[in-house]
Every structure is written in C-alpha cells, then in structure tokens.
GROMACS .gro file of C-alpha atoms in nm:
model
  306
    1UNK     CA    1  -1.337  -1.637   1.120
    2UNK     CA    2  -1.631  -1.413   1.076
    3UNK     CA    3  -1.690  -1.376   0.707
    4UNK     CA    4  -1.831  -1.033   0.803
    5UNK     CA    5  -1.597  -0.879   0.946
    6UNK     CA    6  -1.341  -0.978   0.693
    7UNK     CA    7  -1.578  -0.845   0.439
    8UNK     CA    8  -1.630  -0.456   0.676
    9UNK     CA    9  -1.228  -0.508   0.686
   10UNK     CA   10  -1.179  -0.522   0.308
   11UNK     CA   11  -1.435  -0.298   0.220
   12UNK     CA   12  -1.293  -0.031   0.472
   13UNK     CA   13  -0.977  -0.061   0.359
   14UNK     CA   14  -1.031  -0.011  -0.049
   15UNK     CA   15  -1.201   0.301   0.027
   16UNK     CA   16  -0.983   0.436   0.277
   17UNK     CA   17  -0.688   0.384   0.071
   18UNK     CA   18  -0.874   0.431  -0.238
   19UNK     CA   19  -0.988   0.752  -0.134
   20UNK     CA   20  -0.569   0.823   0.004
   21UNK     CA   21  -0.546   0.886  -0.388
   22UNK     CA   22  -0.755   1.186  -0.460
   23UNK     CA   23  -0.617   1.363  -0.127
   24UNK     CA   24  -0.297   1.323  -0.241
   25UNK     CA   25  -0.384   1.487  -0.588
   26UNK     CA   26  -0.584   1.744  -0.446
   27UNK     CA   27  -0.294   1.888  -0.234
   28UNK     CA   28  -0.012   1.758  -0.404
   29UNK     CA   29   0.032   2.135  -0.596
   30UNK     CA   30   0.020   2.339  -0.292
   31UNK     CA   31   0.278   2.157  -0.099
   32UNK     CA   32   0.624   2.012  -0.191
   33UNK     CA   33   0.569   1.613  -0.273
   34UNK     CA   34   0.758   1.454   0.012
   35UNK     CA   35   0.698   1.731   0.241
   36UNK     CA   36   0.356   1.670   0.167
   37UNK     CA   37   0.378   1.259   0.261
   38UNK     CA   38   0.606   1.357   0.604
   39UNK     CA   39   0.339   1.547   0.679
   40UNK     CA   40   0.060   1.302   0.608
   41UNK     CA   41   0.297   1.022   0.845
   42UNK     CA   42   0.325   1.255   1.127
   43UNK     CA   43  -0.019   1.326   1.153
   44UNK     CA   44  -0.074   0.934   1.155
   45UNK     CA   45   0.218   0.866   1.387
   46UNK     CA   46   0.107   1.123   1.669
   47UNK     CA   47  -0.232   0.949   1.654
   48UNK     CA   48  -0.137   0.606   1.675
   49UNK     CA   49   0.101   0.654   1.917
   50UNK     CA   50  -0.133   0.797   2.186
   51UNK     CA   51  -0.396   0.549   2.113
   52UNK     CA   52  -0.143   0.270   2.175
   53UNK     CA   53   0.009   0.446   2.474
   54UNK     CA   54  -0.363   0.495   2.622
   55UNK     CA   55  -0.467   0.119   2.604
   56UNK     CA   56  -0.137   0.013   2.694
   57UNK     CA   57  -0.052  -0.378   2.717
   58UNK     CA   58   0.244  -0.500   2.451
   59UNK     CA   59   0.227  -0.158   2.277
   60UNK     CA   60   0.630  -0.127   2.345
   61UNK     CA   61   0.892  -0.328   2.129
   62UNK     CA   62   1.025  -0.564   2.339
   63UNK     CA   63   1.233  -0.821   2.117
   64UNK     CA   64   1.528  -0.786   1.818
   65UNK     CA   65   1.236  -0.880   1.570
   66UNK     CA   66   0.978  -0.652   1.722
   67UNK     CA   67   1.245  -0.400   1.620
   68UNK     CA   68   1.356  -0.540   1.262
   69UNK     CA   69   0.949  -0.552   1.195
   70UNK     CA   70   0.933  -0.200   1.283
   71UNK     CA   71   1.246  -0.090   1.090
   72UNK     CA   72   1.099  -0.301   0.794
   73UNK     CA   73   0.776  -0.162   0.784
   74UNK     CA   74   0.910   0.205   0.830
   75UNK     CA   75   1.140   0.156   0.555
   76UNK     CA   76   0.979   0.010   0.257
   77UNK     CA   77   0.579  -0.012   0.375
   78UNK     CA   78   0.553   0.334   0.460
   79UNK     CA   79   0.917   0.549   0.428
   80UNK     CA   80   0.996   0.440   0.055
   81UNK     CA   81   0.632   0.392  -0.060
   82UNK     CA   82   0.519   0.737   0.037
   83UNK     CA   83   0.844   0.903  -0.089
   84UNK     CA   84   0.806   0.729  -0.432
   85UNK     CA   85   0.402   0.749  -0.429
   86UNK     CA   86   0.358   1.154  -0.364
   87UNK     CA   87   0.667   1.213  -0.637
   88UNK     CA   88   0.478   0.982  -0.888
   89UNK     CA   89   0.110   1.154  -0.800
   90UNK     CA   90   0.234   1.431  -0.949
   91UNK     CA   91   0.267   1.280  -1.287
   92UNK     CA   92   0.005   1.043  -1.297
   93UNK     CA   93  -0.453   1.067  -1.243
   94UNK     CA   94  -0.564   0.937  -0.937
   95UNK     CA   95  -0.676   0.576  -1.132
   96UNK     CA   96  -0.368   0.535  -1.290
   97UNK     CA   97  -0.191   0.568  -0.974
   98UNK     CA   98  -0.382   0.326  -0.770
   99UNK     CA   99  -0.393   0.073  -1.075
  100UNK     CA  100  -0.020   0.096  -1.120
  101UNK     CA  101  -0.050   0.010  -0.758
  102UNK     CA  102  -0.218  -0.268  -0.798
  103UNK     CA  103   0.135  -0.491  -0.968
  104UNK     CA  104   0.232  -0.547  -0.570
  105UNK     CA  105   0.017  -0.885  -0.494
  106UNK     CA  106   0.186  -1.001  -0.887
  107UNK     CA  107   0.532  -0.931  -0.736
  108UNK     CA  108   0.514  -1.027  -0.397
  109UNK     CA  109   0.525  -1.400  -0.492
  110UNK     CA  110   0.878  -1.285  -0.649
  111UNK     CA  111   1.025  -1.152  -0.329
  112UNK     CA  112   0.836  -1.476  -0.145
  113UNK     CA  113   1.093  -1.664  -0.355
  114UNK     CA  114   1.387  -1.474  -0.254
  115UNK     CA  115   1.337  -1.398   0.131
  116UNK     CA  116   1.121  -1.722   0.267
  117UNK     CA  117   1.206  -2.101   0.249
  118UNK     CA  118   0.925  -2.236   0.151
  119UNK     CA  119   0.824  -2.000  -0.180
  120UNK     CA  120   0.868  -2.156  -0.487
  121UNK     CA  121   0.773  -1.998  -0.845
  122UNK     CA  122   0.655  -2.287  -1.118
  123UNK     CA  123   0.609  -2.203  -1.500
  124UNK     CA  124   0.233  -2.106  -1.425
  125UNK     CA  125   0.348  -1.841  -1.169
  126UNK     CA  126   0.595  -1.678  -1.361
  127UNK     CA  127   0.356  -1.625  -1.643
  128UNK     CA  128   0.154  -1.472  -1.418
  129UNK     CA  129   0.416  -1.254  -1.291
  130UNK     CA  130   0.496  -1.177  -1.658
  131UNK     CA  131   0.131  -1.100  -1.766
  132UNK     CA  132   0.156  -0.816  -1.439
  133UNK     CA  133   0.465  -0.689  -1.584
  134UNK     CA  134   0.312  -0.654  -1.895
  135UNK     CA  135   0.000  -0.501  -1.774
  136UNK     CA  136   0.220  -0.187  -1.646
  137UNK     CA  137   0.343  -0.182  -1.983
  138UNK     CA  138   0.023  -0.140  -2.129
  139UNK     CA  139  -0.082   0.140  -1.904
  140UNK     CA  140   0.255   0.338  -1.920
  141UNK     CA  141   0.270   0.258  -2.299
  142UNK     CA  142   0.559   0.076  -2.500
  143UNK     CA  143   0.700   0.408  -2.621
  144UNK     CA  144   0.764   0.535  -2.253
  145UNK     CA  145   0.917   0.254  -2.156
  146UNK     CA  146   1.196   0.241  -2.440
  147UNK     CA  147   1.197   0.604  -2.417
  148UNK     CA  148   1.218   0.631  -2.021
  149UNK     CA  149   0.896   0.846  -2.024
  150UNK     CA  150   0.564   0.846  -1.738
  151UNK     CA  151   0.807   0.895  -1.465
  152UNK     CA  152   0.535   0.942  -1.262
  153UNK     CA  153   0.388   0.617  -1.329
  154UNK     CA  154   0.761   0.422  -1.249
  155UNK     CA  155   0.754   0.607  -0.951
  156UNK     CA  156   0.470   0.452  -0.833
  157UNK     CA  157   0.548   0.113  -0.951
  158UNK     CA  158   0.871   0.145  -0.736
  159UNK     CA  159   0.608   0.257  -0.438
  160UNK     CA  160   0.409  -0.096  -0.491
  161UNK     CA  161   0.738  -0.248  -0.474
  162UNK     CA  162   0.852  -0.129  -0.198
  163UNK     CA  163   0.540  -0.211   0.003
  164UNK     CA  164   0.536  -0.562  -0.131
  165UNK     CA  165   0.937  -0.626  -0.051
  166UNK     CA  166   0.836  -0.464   0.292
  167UNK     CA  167   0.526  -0.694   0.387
  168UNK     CA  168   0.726  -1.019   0.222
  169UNK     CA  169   1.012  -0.898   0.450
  170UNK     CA  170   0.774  -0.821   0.759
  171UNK     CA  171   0.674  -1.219   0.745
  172UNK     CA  172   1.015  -1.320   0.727
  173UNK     CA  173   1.078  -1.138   1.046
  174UNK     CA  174   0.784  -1.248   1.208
  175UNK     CA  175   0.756  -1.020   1.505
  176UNK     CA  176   0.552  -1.029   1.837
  177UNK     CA  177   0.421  -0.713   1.934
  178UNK     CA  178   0.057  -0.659   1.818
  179UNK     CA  179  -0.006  -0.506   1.481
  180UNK     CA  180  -0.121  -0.191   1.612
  181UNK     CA  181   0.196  -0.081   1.798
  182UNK     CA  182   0.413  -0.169   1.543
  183UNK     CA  183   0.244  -0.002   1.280
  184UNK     CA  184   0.214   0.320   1.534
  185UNK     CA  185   0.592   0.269   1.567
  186UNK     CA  186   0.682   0.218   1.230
  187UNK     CA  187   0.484   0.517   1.160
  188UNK     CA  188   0.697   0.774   1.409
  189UNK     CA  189   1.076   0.609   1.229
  190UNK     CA  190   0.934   0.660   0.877
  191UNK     CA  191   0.817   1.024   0.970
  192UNK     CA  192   1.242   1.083   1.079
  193UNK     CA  193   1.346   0.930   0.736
  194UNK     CA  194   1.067   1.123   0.510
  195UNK     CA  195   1.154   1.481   0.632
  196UNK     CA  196   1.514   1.395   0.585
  197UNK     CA  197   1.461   1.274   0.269
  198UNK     CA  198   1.232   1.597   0.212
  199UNK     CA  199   1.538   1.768   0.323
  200UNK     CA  200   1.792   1.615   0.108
  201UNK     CA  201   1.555   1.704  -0.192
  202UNK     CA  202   1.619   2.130  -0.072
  203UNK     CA  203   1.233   2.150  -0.004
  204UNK     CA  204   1.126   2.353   0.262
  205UNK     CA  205   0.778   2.452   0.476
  206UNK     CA  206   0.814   2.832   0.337
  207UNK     CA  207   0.745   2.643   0.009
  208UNK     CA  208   0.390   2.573   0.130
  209UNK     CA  209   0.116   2.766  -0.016
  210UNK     CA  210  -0.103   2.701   0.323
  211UNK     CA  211  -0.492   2.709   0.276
  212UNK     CA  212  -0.768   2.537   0.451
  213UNK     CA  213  -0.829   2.330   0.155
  214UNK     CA  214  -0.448   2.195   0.180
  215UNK     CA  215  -0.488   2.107   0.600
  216UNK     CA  216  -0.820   1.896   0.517
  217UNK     CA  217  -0.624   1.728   0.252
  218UNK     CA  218  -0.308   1.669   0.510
  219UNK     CA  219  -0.634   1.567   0.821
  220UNK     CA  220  -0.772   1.316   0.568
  221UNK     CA  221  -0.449   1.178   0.444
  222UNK     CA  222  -0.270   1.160   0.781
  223UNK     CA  223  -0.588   1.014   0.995
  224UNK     CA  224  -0.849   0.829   0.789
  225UNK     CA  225  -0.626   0.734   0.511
  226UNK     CA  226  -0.314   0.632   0.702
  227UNK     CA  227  -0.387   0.624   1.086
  228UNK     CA  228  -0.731   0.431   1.022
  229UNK     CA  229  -0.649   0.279   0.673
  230UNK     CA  230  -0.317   0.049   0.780
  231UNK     CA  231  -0.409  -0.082   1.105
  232UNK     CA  232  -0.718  -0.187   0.915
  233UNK     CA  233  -0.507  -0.344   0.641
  234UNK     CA  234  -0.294  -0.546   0.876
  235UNK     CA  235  -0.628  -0.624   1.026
  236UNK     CA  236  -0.752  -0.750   0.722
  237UNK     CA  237  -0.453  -0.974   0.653
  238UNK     CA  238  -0.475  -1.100   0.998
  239UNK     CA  239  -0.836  -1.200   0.901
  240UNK     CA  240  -0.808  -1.306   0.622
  241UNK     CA  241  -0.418  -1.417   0.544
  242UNK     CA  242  -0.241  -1.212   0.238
  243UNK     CA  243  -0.400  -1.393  -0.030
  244UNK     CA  244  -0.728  -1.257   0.002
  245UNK     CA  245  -0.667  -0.984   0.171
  246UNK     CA  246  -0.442  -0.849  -0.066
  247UNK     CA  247  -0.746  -0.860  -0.297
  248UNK     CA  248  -0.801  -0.497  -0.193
  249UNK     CA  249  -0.565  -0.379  -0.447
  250UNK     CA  250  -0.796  -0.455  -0.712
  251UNK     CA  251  -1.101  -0.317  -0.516
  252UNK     CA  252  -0.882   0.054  -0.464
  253UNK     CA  253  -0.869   0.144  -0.856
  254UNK     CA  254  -1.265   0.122  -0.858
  255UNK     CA  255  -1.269   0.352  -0.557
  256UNK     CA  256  -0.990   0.597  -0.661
  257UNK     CA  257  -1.092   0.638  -1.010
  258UNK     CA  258  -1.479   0.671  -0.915
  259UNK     CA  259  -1.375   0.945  -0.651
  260UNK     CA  260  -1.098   1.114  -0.867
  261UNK     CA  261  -1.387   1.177  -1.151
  262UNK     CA  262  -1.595   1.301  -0.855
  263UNK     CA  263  -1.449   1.541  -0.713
  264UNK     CA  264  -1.182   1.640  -0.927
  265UNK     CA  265  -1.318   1.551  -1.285
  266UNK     CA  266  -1.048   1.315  -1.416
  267UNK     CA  267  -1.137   1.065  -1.674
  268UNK     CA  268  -0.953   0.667  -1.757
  269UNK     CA  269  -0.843   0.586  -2.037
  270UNK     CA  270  -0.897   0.274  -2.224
  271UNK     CA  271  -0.535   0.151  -2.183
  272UNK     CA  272  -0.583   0.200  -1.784
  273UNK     CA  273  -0.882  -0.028  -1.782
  274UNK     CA  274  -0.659  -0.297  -2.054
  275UNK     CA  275  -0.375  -0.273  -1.842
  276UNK     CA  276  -0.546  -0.325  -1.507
  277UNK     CA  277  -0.749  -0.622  -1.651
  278UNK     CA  278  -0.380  -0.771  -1.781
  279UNK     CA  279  -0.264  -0.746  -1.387
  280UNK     CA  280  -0.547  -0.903  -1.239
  281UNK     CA  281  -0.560  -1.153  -1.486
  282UNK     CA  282  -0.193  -1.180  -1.390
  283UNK     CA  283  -0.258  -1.227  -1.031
  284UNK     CA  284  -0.534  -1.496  -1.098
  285UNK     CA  285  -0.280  -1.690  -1.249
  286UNK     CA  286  -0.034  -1.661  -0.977
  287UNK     CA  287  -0.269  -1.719  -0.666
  288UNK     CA  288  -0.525  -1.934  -0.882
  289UNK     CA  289  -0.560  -2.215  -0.653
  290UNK     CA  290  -0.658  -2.009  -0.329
  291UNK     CA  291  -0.858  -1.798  -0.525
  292UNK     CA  292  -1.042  -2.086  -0.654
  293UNK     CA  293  -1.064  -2.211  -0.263
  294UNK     CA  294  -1.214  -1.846  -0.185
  295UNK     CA  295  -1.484  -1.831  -0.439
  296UNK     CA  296  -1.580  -2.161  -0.402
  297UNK     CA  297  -1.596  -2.117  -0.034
  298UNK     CA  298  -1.453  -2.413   0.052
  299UNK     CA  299  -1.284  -2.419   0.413
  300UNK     CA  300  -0.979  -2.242   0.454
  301UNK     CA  301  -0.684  -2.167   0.236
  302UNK     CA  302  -0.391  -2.383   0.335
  303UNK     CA  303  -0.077  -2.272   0.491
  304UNK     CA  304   0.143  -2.247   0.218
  305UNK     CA  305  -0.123  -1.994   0.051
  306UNK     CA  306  -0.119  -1.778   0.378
   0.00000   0.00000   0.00000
C-alpha cells in the first residue's frame, strides 16, 4: 500500500467533507433544509452516474448484494444522514456540527457487535464507547439533554449514526460491484427518498430564495463535497481499512471549524474543544491496539481490526 496515497486520500477527504460544513451553513437560510440536501444528492448523482456510464466495465449492479449495498448506502450513508445533517445545521456552527459528527467511529464498534459475527465489545471498549457518549454530552450540555434542548445538535448525532449503522451494514453485505458505481447508484435512490421526504415535510422549490450565492453553495456541496468527497472516502477505506481511515473524522472538525471562522466568522467554544477531546479520547480507547500498530508503523493492522 502506498503510504502516500493513503495520506492524499485522507487529507482530501477531511477537507472536502470538512469544507461540506460551511456550504451547508452558508445556504442552509435561503433554501428549505432537506430540499437543500436533495438538491446537493442530485447534483452528485447526475455526475457520478455519467462518469461511471462513460468508463463502463462493472458499473451496473449485477448481484442481490450489489443491490442490498446500494439500498444500504442510499438509506442510512447518504438518505438519512443528509436528511438529519441539513435539519441539525440549522441549529448548530459549522464545528459543532462536524465534531458532533465525529461520535460515528465510537459507535460503529456497537453496531459491529450487533450485525457481524466476529465483533465483540470487552470492558475496555465499552468505556470507550461510554467516554464518546459522554463527550456529546459535554458539547450539547447536561441541561439540554434532561431538558430535550440543541435539537440541532441530536439531529446530527442521529446523522453520524446513521452513516455508521450504514457502513457497519455495507460490510455485512459485502457487495461486488466497484465502489464507484455503487456509490453513483446509491446516490440516484437516496436523491428519490430525500425529495419525498422533502415532500412529506410540505416544503416546496417556490420556497427558494434563488441567488448566485445559493447555486455555488448547491455546485460545491453536490460536486466537490459529495460527488468527489465519497468516492474518495470509500477510497480511503479501501486503502487504508476503516480503522484508520475513519481517522478522518477527527481531521474534519479542524477543517470545518478553521473554514467556518473564515468565511463566515463563527467562533468554538471551550465545551466544543472538551467534548471533542472526550470522543477522541473515546475512540483511542476503543481502537487502541490498531492505533498503536499505525503510529508505530509496524506492518499492517490485522484482520479483525479491518
């Protein structure tokens, strides 16, 4: 594996995605929420979909798990993720969305447990799973959970969840077509189920108040931060297998809040930066031995860890 490449991969991805934040915010008052992410998936799904037709090869699903991996990904790694993320972006500053993002490599190890054979959880994991739970706490505050406040911020929480039930349930599946089609594929079903859940919400395109600042955001949303930014992702995972590749979830609160206070002057505040050192402290604890194996560079992280 070229230890470059994984490291252009990773790097790509945090600031694509990282970046996906501060679109989102940008627009997200001009344009109904989940309008706003259908729109952002079809732009995505047109462009994917040529590319794949173009080059041709495996690009159509051929198998019952080619098409379970699509439906999976369509429903919970981009339908219910984009539906929950763009409702919760209203609520919540670009950091604080993309660190309450960063709880889905703490719970994936939960859903590991309950959809593949060989997951197991030991005392050690779970406290790491508990330090992530209590790392949202932190950043929501005490008094909103008891009090069912920062619906924003639950919203997104539900988003990470979703996408880490989705890629748990994605390996589970374990389809054959390549990467790129399916995630092309996945992107054109989640499109359907995000305008009719835009629908079902009574919003509507004559709520858009259209500008040319709104279609950048919707360009860069839909094509660098979704057509680009996932392909690269599942790239990045194929590089580098989930454990460190899911390390990009602590690289795209750097990027998002350095960006957000760029170009659209938010701030963090203290209990963002406690609360995402509590989750990555979580995940250390979870994936400690094949993070130990990556930073002391020491072959490859064994198959169970993948």
């Amino acid at each position: 594996m070229s230890r470059h490449r994984t490291l252009v991969l990773f790097v790509a991805a945090a600031v694509l995605f990282g970046t996906s934040f501060v679109g989102i915010k940008a627009a997200i008052g001009s344009v109904p929420p989940v309008l706003f992410a259908a729109f952002r998936v079809d732009v995505a799904a047109v462009v994917l979909l040529t590319l794949v037709a173009v080059r041709g090869g495996y690009w159509l699903p051929r198998t019952r798990a080619d098409a379970l991996g699509i439906l999976a990904s369509a429903a919970f790694v981009l339908g219910a993720n984009n539906v929950f993320l763009f409702l919760g972006q209203q609520h919540a500053t670009t950091g604080a969305a993309a660190v309450m993002y960063s709880i889905m490599p703490v719970a994936s190890p939960v859903f590991a447990v309950l959809l593949l054979d060989d997951a197991r959880i030991s005392a050690v994991d779970a406290a790491g799973i508990l330090l992530g739970l209590v790392g949202v706490v932190v950043i929501v505050g005490p008094e909103s959970v008891l009090g069912g406040g920062s619906v924003g911020q639950a919203l997104i929480v539900c988003s990470a969840l979703s996408v880490a039930f989705g890629t748990v349930l994605l390996k589970r599946v374990g389809p054959s077509i390549g990467t790129l089609p399916q995630t092309a594929w996945a992107m054109a079903v989640a499109a359907v189920g995000i305008h009719a859940a835009s629908l079902g919400l009574g919003e509507s395109v004559a709520q858009v108040a259209w500008s040319p600042e709104l279609v950048a955001a919707i360009l860069y949303v839909g094509m660098p931060a979704t057509a680009a930014a996932y392909p690269v992702y599942f790239a990045l995972l194929a590089e580098a297998g989930p454990v460190r590749g899911n390390l990009v979830a602590y690289a795209m609160p750097v990027v998002a809040t350095v960006t957000g206070w760029a170009f659209l002057g938010e701030s963090v505040s203290p209990a963002t930066v406690l609360g995402f050192g509590v989750i990555l402290s979580g995940f250390l604890l979870v994936q400690r031995e094949s993070v130990a194996r990556v930073v002391g560079l020491r072959g490859s992280i064994p198959a169970e860890a993948e």
